[in-house]
Short mmCIF file of C-alpha atoms in Angstrom, two decimals:
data_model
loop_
_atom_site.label_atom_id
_atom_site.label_comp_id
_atom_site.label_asym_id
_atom_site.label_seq_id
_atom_site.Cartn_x
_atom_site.Cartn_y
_atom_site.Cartn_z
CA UNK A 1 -54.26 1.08 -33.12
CA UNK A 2 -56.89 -0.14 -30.55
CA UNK A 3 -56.35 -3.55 -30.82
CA UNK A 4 -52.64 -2.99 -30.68
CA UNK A 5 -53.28 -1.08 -27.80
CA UNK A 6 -55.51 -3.52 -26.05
CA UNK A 7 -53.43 -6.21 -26.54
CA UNK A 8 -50.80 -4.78 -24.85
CA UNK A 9 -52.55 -3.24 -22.08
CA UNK A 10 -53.81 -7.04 -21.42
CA UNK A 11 -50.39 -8.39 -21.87
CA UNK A 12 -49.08 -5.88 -18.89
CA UNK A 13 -51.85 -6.26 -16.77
CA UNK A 14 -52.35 -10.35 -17.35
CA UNK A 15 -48.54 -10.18 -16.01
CA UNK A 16 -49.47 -7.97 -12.81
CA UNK A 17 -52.39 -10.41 -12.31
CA UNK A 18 -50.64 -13.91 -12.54
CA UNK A 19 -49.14 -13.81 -8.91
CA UNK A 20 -52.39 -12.76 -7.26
CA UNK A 21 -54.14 -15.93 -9.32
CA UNK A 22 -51.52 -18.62 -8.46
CA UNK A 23 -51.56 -17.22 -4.58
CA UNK A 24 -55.42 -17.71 -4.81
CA UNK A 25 -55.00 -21.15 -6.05
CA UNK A 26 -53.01 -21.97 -3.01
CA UNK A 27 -54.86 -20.11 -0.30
CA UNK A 28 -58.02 -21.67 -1.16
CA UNK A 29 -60.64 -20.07 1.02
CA UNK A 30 -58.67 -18.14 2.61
CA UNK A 31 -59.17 -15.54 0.25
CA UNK A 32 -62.39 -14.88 1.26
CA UNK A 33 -61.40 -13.39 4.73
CA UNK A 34 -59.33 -10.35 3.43
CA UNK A 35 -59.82 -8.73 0.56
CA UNK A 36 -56.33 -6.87 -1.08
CA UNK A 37 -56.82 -4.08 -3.06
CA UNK A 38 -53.74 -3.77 -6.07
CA UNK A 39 -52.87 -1.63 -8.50
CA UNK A 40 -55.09 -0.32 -11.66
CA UNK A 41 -54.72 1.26 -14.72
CA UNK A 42 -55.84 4.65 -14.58
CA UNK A 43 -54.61 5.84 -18.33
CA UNK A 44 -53.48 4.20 -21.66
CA UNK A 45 -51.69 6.19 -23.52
CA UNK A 46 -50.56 4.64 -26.76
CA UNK A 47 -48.61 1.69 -26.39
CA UNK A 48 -48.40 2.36 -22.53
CA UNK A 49 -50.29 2.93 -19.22
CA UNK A 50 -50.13 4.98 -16.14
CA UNK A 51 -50.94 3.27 -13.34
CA UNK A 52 -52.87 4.79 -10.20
CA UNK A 53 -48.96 4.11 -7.95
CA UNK A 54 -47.38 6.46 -10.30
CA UNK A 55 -50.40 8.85 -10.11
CA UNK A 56 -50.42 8.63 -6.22
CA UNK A 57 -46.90 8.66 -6.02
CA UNK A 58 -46.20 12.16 -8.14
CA UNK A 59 -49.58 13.73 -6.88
CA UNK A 60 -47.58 13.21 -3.42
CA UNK A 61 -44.48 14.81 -4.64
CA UNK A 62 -46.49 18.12 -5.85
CA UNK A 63 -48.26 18.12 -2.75
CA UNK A 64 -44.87 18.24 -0.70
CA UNK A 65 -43.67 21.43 -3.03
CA UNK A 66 -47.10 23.43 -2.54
CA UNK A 67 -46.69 23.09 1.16
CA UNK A 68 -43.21 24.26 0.83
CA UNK A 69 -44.40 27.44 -0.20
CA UNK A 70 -46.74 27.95 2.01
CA UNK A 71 -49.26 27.88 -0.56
CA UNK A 72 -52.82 26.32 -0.37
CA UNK A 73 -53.59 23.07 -1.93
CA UNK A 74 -56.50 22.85 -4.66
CA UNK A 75 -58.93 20.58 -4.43
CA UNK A 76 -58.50 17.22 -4.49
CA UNK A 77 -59.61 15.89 -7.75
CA UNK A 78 -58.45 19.32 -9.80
CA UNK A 79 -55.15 18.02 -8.31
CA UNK A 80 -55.56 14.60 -9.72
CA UNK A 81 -56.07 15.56 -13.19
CA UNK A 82 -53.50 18.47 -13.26
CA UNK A 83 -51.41 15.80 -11.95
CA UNK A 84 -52.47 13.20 -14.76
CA UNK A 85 -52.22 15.50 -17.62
CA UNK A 86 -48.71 16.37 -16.84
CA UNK A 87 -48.17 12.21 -16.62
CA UNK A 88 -49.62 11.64 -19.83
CA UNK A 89 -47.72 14.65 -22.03
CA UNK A 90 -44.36 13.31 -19.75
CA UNK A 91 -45.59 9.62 -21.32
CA UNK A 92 -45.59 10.48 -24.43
CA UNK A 93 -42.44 12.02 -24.91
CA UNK A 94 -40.58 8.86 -23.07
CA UNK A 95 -42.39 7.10 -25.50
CA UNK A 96 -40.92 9.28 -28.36
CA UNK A 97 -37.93 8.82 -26.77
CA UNK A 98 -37.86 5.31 -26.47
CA UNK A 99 -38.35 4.94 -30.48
CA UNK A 100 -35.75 7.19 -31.21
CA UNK A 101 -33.20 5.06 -29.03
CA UNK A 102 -32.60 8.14 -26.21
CA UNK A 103 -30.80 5.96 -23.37
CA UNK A 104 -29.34 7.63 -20.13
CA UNK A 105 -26.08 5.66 -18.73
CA UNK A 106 -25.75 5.08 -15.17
CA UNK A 107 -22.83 7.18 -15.24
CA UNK A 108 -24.88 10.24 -16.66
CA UNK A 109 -27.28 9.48 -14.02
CA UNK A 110 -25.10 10.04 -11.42
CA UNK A 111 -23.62 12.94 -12.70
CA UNK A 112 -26.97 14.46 -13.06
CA UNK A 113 -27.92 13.29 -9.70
CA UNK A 114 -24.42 14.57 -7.83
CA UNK A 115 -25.12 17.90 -9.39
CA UNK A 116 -28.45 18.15 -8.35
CA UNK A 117 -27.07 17.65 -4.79
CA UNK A 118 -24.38 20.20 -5.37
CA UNK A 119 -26.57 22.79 -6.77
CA UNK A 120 -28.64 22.54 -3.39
CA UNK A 121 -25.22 22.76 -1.07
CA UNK A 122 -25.04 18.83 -0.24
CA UNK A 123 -23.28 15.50 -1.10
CA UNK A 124 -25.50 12.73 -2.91
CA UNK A 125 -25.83 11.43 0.89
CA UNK A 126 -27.45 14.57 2.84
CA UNK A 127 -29.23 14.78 -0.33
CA UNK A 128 -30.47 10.74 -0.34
CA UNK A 129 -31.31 11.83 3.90
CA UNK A 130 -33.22 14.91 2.49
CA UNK A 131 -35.40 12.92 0.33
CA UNK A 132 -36.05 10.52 3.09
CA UNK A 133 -36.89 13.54 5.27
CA UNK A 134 -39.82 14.47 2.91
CA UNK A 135 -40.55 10.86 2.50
CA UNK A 136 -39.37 10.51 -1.15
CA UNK A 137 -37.42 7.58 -2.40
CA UNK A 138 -34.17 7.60 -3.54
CA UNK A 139 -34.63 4.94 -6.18
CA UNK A 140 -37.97 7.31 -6.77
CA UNK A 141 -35.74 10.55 -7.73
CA UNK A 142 -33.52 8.75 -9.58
CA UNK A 143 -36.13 7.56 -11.94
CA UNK A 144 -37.65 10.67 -12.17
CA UNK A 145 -34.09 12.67 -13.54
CA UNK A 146 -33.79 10.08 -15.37
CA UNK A 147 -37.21 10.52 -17.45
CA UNK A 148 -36.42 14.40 -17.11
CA UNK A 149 -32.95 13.88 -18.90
CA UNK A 150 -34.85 11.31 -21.69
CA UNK A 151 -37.61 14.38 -22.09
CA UNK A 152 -35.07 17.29 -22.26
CA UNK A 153 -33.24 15.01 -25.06
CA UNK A 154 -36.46 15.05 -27.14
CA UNK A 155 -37.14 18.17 -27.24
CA UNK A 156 -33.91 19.05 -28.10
CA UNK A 157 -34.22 16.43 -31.43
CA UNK A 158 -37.78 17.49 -31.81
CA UNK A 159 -37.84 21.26 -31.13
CA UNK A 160 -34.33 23.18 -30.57
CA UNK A 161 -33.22 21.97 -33.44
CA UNK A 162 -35.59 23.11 -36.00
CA UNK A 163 -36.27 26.64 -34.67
CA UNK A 164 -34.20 29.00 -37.12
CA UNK A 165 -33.36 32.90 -36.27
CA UNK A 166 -32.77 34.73 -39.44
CA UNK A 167 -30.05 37.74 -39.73
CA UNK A 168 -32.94 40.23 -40.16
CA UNK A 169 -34.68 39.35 -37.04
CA UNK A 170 -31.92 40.02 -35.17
CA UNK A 171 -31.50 43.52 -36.70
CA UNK A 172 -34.68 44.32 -35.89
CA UNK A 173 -34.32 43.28 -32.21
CA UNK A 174 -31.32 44.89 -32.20
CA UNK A 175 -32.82 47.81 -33.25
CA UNK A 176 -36.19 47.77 -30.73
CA UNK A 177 -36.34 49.28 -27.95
CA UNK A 178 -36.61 46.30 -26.01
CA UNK A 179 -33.31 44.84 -27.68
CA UNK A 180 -31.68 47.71 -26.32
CA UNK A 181 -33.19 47.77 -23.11
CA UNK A 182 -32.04 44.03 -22.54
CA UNK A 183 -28.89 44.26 -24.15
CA UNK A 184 -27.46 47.65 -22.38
CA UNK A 185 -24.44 48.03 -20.46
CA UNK A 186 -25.63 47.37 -16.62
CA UNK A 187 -24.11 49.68 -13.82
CA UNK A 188 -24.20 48.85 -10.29
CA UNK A 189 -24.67 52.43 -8.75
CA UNK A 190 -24.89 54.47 -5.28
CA UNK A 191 -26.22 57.82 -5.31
CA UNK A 192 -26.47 61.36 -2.87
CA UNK A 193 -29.59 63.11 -3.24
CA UNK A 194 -29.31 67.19 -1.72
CA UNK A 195 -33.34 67.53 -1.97
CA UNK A 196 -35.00 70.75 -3.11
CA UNK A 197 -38.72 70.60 -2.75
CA UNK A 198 -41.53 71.84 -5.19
CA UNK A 199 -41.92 75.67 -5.52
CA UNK A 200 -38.39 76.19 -3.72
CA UNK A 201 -36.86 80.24 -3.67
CA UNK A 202 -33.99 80.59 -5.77
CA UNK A 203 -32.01 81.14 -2.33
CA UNK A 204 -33.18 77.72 -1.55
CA UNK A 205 -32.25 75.97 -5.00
CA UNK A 206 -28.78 77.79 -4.70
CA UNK A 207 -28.05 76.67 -1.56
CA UNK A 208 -28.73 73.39 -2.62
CA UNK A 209 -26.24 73.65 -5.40
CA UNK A 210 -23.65 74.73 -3.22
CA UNK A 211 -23.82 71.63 -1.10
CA UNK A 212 -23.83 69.05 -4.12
CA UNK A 213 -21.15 71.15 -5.60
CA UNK A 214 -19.06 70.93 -1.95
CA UNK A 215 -20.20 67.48 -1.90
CA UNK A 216 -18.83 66.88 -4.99
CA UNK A 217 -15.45 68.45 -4.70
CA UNK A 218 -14.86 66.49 -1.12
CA UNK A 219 -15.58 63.23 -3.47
CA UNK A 220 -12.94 64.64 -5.88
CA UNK A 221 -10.29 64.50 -2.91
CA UNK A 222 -11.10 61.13 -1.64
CA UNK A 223 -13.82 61.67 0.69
CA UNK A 224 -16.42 57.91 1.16
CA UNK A 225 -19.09 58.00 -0.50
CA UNK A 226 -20.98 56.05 1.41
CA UNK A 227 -20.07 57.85 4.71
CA UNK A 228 -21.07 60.99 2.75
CA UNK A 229 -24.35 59.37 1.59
CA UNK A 230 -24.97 58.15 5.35
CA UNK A 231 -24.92 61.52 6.88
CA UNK A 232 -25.79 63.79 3.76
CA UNK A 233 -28.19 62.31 1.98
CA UNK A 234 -31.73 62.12 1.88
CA UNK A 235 -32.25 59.41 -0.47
CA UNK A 236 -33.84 56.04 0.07
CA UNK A 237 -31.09 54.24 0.18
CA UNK A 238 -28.91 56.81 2.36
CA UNK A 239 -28.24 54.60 5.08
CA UNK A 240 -27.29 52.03 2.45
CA UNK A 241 -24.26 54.33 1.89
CA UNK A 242 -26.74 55.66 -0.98
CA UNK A 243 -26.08 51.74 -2.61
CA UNK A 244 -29.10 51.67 -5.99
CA UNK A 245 -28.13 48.09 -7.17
CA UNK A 246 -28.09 47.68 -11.08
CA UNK A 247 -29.46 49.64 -13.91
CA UNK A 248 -29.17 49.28 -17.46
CA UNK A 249 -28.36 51.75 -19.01
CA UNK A 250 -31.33 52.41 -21.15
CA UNK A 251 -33.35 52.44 -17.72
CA UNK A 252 -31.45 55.61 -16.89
CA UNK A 253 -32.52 59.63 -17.70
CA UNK A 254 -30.74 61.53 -19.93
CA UNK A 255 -28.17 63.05 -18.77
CA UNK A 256 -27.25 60.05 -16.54
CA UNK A 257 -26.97 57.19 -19.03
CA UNK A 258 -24.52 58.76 -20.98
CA UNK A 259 -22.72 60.24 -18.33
CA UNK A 260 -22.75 56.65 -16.30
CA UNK A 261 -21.52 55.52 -19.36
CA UNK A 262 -18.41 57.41 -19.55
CA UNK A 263 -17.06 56.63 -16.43
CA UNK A 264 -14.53 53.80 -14.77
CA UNK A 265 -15.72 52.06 -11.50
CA UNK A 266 -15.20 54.28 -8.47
CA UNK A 267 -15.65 57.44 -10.42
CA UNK A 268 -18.25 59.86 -9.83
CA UNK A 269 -20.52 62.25 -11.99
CA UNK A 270 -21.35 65.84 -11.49
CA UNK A 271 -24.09 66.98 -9.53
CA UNK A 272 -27.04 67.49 -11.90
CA UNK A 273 -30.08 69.03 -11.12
CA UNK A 274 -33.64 66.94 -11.16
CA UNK A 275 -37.43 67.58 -10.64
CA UNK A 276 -36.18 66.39 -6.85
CA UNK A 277 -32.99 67.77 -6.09
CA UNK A 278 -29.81 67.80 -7.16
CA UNK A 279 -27.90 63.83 -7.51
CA UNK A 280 -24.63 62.61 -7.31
CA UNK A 281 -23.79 58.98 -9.14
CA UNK A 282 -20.55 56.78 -7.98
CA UNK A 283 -20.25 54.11 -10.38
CA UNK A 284 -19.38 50.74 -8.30
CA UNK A 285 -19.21 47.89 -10.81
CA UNK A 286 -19.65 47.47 -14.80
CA UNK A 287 -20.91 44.31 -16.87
CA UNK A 288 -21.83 44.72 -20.52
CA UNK A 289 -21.13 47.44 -22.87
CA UNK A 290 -19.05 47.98 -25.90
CA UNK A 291 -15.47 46.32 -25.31
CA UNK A 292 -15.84 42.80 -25.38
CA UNK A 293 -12.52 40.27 -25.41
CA UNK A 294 -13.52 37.39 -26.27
CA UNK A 295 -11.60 33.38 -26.76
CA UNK A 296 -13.21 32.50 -29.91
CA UNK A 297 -12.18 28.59 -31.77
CA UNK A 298 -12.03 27.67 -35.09
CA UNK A 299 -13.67 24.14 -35.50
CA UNK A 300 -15.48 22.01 -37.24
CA UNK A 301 -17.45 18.73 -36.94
CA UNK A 302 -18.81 15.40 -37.68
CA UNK A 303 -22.33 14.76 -35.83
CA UNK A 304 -23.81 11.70 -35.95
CA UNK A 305 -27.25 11.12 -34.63
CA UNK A 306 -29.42 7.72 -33.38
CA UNK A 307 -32.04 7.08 -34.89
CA UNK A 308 -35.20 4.22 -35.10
CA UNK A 309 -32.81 3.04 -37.79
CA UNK A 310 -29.44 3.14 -36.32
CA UNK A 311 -29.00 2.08 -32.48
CA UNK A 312 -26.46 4.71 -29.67
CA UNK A 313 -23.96 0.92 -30.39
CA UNK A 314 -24.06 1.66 -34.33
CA UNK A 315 -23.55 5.09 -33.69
CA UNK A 316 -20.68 5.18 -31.66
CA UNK A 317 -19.13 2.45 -34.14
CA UNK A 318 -19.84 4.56 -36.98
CA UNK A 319 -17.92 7.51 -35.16
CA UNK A 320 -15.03 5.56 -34.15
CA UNK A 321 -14.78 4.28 -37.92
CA UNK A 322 -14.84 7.54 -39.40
CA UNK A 323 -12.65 8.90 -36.88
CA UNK A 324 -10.41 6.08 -37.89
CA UNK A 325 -10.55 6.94 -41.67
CA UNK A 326 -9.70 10.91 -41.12
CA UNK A 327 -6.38 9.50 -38.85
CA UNK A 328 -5.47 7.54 -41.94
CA UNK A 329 -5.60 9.92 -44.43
CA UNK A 330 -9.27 10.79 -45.58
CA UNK A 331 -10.34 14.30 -46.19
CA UNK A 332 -12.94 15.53 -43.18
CA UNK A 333 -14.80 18.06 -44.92
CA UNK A 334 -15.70 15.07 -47.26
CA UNK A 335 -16.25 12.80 -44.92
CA UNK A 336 -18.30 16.07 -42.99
CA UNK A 337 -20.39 16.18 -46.11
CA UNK A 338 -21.15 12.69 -46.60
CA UNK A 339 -22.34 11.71 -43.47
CA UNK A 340 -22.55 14.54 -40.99
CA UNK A 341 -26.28 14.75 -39.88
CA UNK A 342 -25.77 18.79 -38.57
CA UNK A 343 -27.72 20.70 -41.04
CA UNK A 344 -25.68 23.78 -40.22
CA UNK A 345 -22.35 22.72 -41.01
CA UNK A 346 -22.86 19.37 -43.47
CA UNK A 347 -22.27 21.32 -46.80
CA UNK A 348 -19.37 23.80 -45.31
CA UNK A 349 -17.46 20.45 -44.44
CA UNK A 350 -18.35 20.73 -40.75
CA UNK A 351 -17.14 23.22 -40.77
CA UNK A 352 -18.32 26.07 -37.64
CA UNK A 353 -16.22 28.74 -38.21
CA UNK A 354 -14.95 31.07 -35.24
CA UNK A 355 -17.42 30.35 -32.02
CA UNK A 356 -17.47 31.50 -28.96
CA UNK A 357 -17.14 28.27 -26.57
CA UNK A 358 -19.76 29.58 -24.11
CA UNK A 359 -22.00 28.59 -26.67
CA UNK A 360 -21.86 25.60 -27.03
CA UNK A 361 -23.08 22.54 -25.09
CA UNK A 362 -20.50 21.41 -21.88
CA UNK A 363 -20.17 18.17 -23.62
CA UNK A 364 -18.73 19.59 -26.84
CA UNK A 365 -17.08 22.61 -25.13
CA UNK A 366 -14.45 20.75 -22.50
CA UNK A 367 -13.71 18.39 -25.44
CA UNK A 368 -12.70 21.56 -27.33
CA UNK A 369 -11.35 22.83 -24.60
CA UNK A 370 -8.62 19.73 -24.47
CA UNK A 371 -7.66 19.71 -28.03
CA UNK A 372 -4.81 21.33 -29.15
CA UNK A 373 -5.08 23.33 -32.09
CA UNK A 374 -4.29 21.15 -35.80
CA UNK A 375 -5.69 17.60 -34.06
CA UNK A 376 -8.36 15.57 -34.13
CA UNK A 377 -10.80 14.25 -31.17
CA UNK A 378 -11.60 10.83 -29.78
CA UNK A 379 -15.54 10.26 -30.47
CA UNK A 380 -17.39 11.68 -27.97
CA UNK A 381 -21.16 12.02 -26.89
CA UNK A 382 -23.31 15.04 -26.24
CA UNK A 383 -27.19 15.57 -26.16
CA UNK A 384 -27.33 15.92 -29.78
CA UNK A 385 -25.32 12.79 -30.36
CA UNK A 386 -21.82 11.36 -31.17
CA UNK A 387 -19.14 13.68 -32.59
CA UNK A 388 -15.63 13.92 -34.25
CA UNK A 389 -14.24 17.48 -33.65
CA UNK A 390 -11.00 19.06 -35.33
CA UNK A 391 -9.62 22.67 -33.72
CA UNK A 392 -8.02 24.51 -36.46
CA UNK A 393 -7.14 27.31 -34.70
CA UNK A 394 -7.97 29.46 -31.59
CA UNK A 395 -7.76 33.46 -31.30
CA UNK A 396 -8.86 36.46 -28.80
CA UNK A 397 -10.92 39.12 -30.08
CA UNK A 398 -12.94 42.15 -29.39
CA UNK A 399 -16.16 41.31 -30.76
CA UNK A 400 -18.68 43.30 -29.09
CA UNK A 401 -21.01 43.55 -32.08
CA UNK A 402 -20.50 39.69 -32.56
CA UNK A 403 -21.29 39.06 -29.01
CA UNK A 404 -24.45 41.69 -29.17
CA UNK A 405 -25.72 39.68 -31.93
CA UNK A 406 -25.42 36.54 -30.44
CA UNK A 407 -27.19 37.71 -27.15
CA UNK A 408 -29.64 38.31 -29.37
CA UNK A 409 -30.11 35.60 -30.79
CA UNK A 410 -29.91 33.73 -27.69
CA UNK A 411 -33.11 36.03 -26.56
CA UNK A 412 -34.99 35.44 -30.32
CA UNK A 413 -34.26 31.68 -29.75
CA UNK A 414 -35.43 31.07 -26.54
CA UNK A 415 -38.56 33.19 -27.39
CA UNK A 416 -39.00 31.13 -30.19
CA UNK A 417 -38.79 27.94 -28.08
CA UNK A 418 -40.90 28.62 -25.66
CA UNK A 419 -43.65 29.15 -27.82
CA UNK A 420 -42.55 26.21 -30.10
CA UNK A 421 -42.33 23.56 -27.45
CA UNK A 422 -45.70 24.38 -26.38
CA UNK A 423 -47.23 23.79 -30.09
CA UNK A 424 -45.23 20.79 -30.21
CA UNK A 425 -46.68 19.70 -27.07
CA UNK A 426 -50.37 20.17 -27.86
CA UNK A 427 -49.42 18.28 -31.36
CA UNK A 428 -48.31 14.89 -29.35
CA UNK A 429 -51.15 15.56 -27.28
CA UNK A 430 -53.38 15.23 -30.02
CA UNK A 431 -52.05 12.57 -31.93
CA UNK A 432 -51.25 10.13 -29.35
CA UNK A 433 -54.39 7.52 -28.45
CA UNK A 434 -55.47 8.67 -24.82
CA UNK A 435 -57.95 7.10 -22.19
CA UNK A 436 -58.57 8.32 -19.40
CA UNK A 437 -59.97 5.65 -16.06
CA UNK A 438 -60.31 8.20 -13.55
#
């Protein structure tokens, strides 16, 4: 590997170097009476190198975010290795990607880039002027998403698609307390508070209850609540017109969560009595809970992925043949088992059963989303590769435990992904042939 490596690094830098030598041939002496400082390696990592420009260059860009938080810069050469870590584990993974045959089309570039710009409320021009404006290149960013899309694509192949969430997890989280915290119902909420301080007479706690009670019944005939919380009130938020924000329910004393739960927006609970006083609820809005209608397709799949082995050309040709094949006759779910490389559907013929479309990538979604139900897709490309799709049939459905269970998983996955990636990281990291020239 060191040879290999040295080889190469002399190859790359023997190349930088040959322009400098002929222009010293020609100047003659000349040289003598400036000296030009150029570029230098200041990694190799593997079959590559990170030059001191691309150090400079991104140490630059992180420098520009800390001030834009108003946040104080470390010192300079705790920077320069944070900075030339991050290079190195960003090196690799281009590198991975690179052997696996990853390749981002100019068109995917600049539909990356143009909603980059739209996410921040500008066109791909204000947002070429705002990069000049922080004295970024354009050419600069674009490189940079590009690597980004290259390095999410590896991780996907490398990571997402190994990490497995059994049925029993699930239950379990389902089950915790923090499964139900996270997957309550939400309510956004406004409240009227009629206080009644600490060692209060009964007089005092009656009277009390006679106001929420009057309160209550005013509510019942169409009285605002807000211009009731405003001027009756003495919680927090009374000027707010008593407005809370959101609570799930589980974040909610008993008897509130299930009486919360029980009502339709712009409905209001009884006044109940509580260590401070005696509250009034008006349910505003509702998200979650235990009706859940649902457009759910039938579909199933051919996946075909590049590989060291097989170029994104091959690929694609591959697709279009077998797509070819199933037009003329051919069974899919054969064809699905014989060459689809989706481990979760390969030996069901492709086969995905019902799915919700939300989860699934954008790429494979609107492609869904266009074919009718009985027919076949054109080959198309999405992170994970090149498909062939078939819709056999689409239906709505009320599937709130399906869709609990899915949040959950969603939740168990990303956990598990987080903590994956990170492993996976520190693996490359080890394996790969570093030196450092700092």
């Amino acid at each position: 590997m060191a040879s290999k490596v040295t080889v190469n690094v002399k190859t790359k830098l023997s190349d930088c170097l040959r322009p400098l030598l002929l222009g010293a041939l020609f100047l003659g002496s000349a040289v003598h009476a400036e000296v030009q400082s150029i570029d230098r390696v200041v990694a190799i990592v593997d079959n590559d190198v990170i030059m001191q420009s691309q150090l400079d260059q991104r140490i630059h860009e992180v420098q520009q975010t800390i001030a834009k938080r108003g946040s104080a810069l470390p010192p300079e050469h705790v920077l320069g290795q944070q900075v030339l870590e991050r290079l190195i584990i960003e090196n690799i993974q281009l590198q991975i990607g690179d052997r696996s045959g990853i390749r981002i089309t100019d068109e995917e570039l600049n539909q990356a880039i143009e909603a980059i710009a739209q996410r921040n409320g500008m066109s791909v021009d204000q947002f070429r002027g705002a990069l000049a404006q922080d004295g970024l290149s354009y050419e600069d960013a674009r490189d940079q998403v590009r690597r980004e899309m290259v390095i999410s694509r590896v991780r996907q192949r490398r990571v997402a698609e190994r990490i497995q969430v059994t049925d029993q997890e699930v239950q379990n989280f389902l089950a915790s307390d923090l499964g139900k915290m996270q997957l309550s119902e939400e309510f956004h909420l406004a409240n009227i508070l009629i206080p009644v301080a600490d060692g209060s007479s009964p007089e005092t706690i009656q009277a009390a209850d006679r106001q929420a009670k009057d309160l209550y019944q005013q509510l019942q005939q169409g009285a605002d609540f807000a211009q009731l919380a405003i001027s009756r009130s003495a919680g927090e938020t009374a000027l707010e017109g008593g407005e809370i924000g959101w609570r799930k329910a589980a974040q909610l004393p008993p008897p509130f969560d299930g009486m919360v739960s029980a009502l339709s927006p712009g409905e209001v609970t009884e006044p109940v009595r509580t260590p401070g006083g005696f509250i009034i609820l008006k349910l505003l809005e509702k998200r979650g809970g235990s009706t859940q209608v649902r457009d759910e397709v039938h579909v199933r799949h051919i996946l075909l992925k590049p590989s060291e082995i097989r170029s994104e050309a091959d690929t694609e040709r591959l697709a279009e043949r077998l797509y070819q094949r199933i037009q003329s006759g051919e069974d899919f779910a054969e064809l699905a088992k014989n060459f689809s490389e989706d481990p979760g559907s390969a030996l069901n013929g492709g086969d995905l059963n019902w799915i919700d479309p939300n989860a699934l990538v954008p790429e494979f979604r609107e492609v869904m989303a266009k074919t009718p139900a009985g027919q076949l897709s054109r080959p198309f490309k999405s992170p994970y590769g090149w498909h062939v799709l078939e819709v056999l049939g689409r239906r709505a459905t009320d599937s709130a435990d399906q869709m609990r269970e899915q949040q959950a998983i969603n939740v168990l996955r990303n956990r598990k992904y987080d903590e994956e990636l990170q492993a996976w990281l520190r693996q490359i990291r080890d394996e790969a042939y570093v030196e450092t020239k700092l």
